[in-house]
Tab-separated table of C-alpha atoms in Angstrom:
chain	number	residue	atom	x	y	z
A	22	UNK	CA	105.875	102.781	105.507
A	23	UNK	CA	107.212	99.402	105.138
A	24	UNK	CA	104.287	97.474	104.952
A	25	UNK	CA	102.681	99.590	102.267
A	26	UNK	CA	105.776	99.277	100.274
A	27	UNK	CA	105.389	95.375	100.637
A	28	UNK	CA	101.610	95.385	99.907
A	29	UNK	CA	102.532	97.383	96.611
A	30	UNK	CA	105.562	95.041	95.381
A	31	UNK	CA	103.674	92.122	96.379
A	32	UNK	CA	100.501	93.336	94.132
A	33	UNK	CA	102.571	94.522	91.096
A	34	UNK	CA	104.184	90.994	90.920
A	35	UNK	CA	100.782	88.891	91.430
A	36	UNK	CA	99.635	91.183	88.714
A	37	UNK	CA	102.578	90.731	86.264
A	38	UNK	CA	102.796	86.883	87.064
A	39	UNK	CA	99.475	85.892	88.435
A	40	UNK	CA	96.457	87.449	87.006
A	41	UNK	CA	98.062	88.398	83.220
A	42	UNK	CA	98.631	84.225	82.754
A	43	UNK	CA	95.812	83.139	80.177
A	44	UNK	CA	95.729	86.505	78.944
A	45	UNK	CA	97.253	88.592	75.747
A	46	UNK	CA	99.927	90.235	76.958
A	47	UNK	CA	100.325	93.726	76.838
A	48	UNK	CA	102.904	96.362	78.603
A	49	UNK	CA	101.514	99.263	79.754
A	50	UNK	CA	104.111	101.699	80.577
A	51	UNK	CA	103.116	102.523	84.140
A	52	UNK	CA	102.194	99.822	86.897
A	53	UNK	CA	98.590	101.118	87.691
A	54	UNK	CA	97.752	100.727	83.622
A	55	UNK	CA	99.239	96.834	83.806
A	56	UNK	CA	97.190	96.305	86.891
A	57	UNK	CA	94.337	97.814	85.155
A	58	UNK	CA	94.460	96.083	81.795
A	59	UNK	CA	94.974	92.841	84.135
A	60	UNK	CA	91.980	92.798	86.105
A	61	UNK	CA	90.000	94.041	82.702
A	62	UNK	CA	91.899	91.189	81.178
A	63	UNK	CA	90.315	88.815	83.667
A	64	UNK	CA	86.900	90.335	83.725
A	65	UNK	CA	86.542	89.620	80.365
A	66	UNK	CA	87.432	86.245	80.445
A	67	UNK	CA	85.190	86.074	83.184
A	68	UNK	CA	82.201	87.279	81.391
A	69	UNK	CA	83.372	85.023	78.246
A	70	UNK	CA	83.102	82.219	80.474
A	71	UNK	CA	79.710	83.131	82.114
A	72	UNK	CA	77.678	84.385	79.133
A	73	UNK	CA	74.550	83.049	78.800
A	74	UNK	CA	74.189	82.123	82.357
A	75	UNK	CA	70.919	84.016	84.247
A	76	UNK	CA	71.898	86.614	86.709
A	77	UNK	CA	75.516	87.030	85.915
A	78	UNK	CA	76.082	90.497	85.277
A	79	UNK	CA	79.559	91.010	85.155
A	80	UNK	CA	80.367	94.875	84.713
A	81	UNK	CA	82.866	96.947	83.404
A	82	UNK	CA	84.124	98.710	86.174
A	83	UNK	CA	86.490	98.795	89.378
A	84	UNK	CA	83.213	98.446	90.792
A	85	UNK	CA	82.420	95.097	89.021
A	86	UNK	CA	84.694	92.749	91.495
A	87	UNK	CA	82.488	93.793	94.414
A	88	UNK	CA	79.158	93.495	92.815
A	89	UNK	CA	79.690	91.323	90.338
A	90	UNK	CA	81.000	88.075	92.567
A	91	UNK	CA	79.586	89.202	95.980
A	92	UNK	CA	76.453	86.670	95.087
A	93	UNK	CA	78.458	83.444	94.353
A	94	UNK	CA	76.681	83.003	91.003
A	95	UNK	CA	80.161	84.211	89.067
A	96	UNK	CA	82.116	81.142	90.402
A	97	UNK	CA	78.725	78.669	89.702
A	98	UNK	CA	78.763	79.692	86.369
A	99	UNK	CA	82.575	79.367	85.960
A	100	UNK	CA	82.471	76.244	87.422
A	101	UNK	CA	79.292	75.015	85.814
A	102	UNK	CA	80.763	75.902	82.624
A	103	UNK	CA	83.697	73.953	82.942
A	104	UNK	CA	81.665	71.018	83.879
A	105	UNK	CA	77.980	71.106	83.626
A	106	UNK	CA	78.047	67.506	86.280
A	107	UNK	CA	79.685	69.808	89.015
A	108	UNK	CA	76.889	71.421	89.706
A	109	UNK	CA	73.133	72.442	89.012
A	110	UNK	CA	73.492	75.992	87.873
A	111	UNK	CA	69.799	76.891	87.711
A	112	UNK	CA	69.245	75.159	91.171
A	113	UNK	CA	71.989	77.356	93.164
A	114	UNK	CA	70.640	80.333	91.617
A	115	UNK	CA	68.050	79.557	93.422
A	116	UNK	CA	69.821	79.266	96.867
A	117	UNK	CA	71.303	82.446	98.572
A	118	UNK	CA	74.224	84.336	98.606
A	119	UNK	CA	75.961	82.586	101.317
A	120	UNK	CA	75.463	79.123	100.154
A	121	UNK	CA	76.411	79.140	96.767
A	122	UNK	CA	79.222	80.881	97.606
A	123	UNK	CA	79.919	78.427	99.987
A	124	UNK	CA	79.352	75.911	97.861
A	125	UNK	CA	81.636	77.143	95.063
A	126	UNK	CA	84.455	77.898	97.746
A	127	UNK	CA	84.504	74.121	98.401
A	128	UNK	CA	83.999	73.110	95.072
A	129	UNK	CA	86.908	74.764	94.069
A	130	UNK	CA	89.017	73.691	96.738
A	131	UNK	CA	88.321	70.347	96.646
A	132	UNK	CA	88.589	69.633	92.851
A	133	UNK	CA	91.042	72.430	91.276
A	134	UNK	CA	92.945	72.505	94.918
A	135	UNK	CA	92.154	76.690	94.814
A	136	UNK	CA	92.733	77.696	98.312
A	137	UNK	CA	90.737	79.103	100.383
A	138	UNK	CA	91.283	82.805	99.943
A	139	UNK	CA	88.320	84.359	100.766
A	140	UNK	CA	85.837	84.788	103.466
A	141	UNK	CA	82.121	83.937	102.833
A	142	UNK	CA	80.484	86.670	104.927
A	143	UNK	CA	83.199	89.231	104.178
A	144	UNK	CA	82.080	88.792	100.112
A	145	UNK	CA	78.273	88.708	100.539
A	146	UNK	CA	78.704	91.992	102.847
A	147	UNK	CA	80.484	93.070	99.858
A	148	UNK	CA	83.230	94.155	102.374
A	149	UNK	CA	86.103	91.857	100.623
A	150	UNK	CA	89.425	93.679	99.373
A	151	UNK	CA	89.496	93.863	95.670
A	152	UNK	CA	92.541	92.488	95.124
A	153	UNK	CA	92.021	89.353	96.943
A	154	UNK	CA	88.733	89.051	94.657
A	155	UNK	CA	90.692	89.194	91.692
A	156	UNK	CA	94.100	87.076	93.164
A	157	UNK	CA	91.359	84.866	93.871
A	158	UNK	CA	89.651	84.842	90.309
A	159	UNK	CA	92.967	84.742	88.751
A	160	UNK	CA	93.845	81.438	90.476
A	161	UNK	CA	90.669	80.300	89.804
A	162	UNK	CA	91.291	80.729	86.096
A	163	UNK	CA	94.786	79.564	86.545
A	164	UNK	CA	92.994	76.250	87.919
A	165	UNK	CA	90.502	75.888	85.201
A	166	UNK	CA	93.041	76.277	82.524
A	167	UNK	CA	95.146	73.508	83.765
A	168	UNK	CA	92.409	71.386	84.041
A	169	UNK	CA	90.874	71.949	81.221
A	170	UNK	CA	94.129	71.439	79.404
A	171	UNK	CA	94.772	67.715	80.999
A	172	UNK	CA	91.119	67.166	80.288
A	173	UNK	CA	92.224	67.392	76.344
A	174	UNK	CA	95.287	64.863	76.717
C-alpha cells in the first residue's frame, strides 16, 4: 500500500533529479520511459568512461546493472579513469570480486565523500536491488563530475 507508493515517488524523483544530472535531457511521456532512458543515460556514460579498460563489459540491458558492476572492476575503471594515481587498474583486476569492490567502496567514500550505499557481499552475490546500483552509480557520477570540474579551476 503505502510503502509501495513511497518506494515509487521516491524512485521517480531520484530518477528525474538524481540519475538524469550529467545527462541530455529528454522527457519521455510516461515515468517508466524517463526511468528507462535514465539508467540507459548512465550506462552509457558508464561505458564512455570505462572503454578501453580489460574486463569491463558493460551491457545494454536491465540486466547490465547486475552483471555488469557485481565484479567491482566498473567502479576501478571509473575511478582509475578519473585519476590513473588512485589506483592500479591492471593490479585489482587481478584481485577478486570482493576486494576490489571493497576497495572502490572506500575509495569513493573517502575521496568523492560517496556514501556508503551498497553492501559488498550483497553485489558480488549479484543479489543487490537495481535501483540502489544505479542511485549508487548516479552519485558516483554526480561525484566525479564535481571533481573533475574543481580539478579544471
Amino acid at each position: 500500500g503505502s510503502r509501495s507508493a513511497v518506494v515509487t515517488i521516491s524512485w521517480s524523483l531520484a530518477i528525474r533529479f538524481e540519475v538524469t544530472v550529467g545527462a541530455v535531457e529528454t522527457a519521455p511521456a510516461l515515468p517508466e520511459a524517463a526511468a528507462a532512458s535514465a539508467m540507459n543515460g548512465l550506462l552509457a556514460w558508464v561505458r564512455e568512461q570505462t572503454k578501453g579498460y580489460a574486463n569491463v563489459n558493460i551491457g545494454t540491458t536491465r540486466a547490465a546493472w547486475s552483471r555488469s558492476f557485481s565484479d567491482g572492476r566498473v567502479f576501478c575503471a571509473l575511478l582509475h579513469a578519473y585519476d590513473k594515481r588512485m589506483l592500479d587498474y591492471m593490479k585489482m583486476d587481478g584481485n577478486s570480486d570482493e576486494a576490489r569492490l571493497s576497495t572502490a567502496f572506500l575509495l569513493l567514500q573517502k575521496r568523492f565523500k560517496v556514501p556508503a550505499l551498497l553492501d559488498t557481499d550483497t553485489v558480488v552475490s549479484g543479489n543487490a536491488d537495481l535501483r540502489s546500483i544505479v542511485m549508487y552509480t548516479a552519485t558516483v557520477r554526480i561525484a566525479i563530475i564535481a571533481a573533475a570540474a574543481e580539478r579544471k579551476k
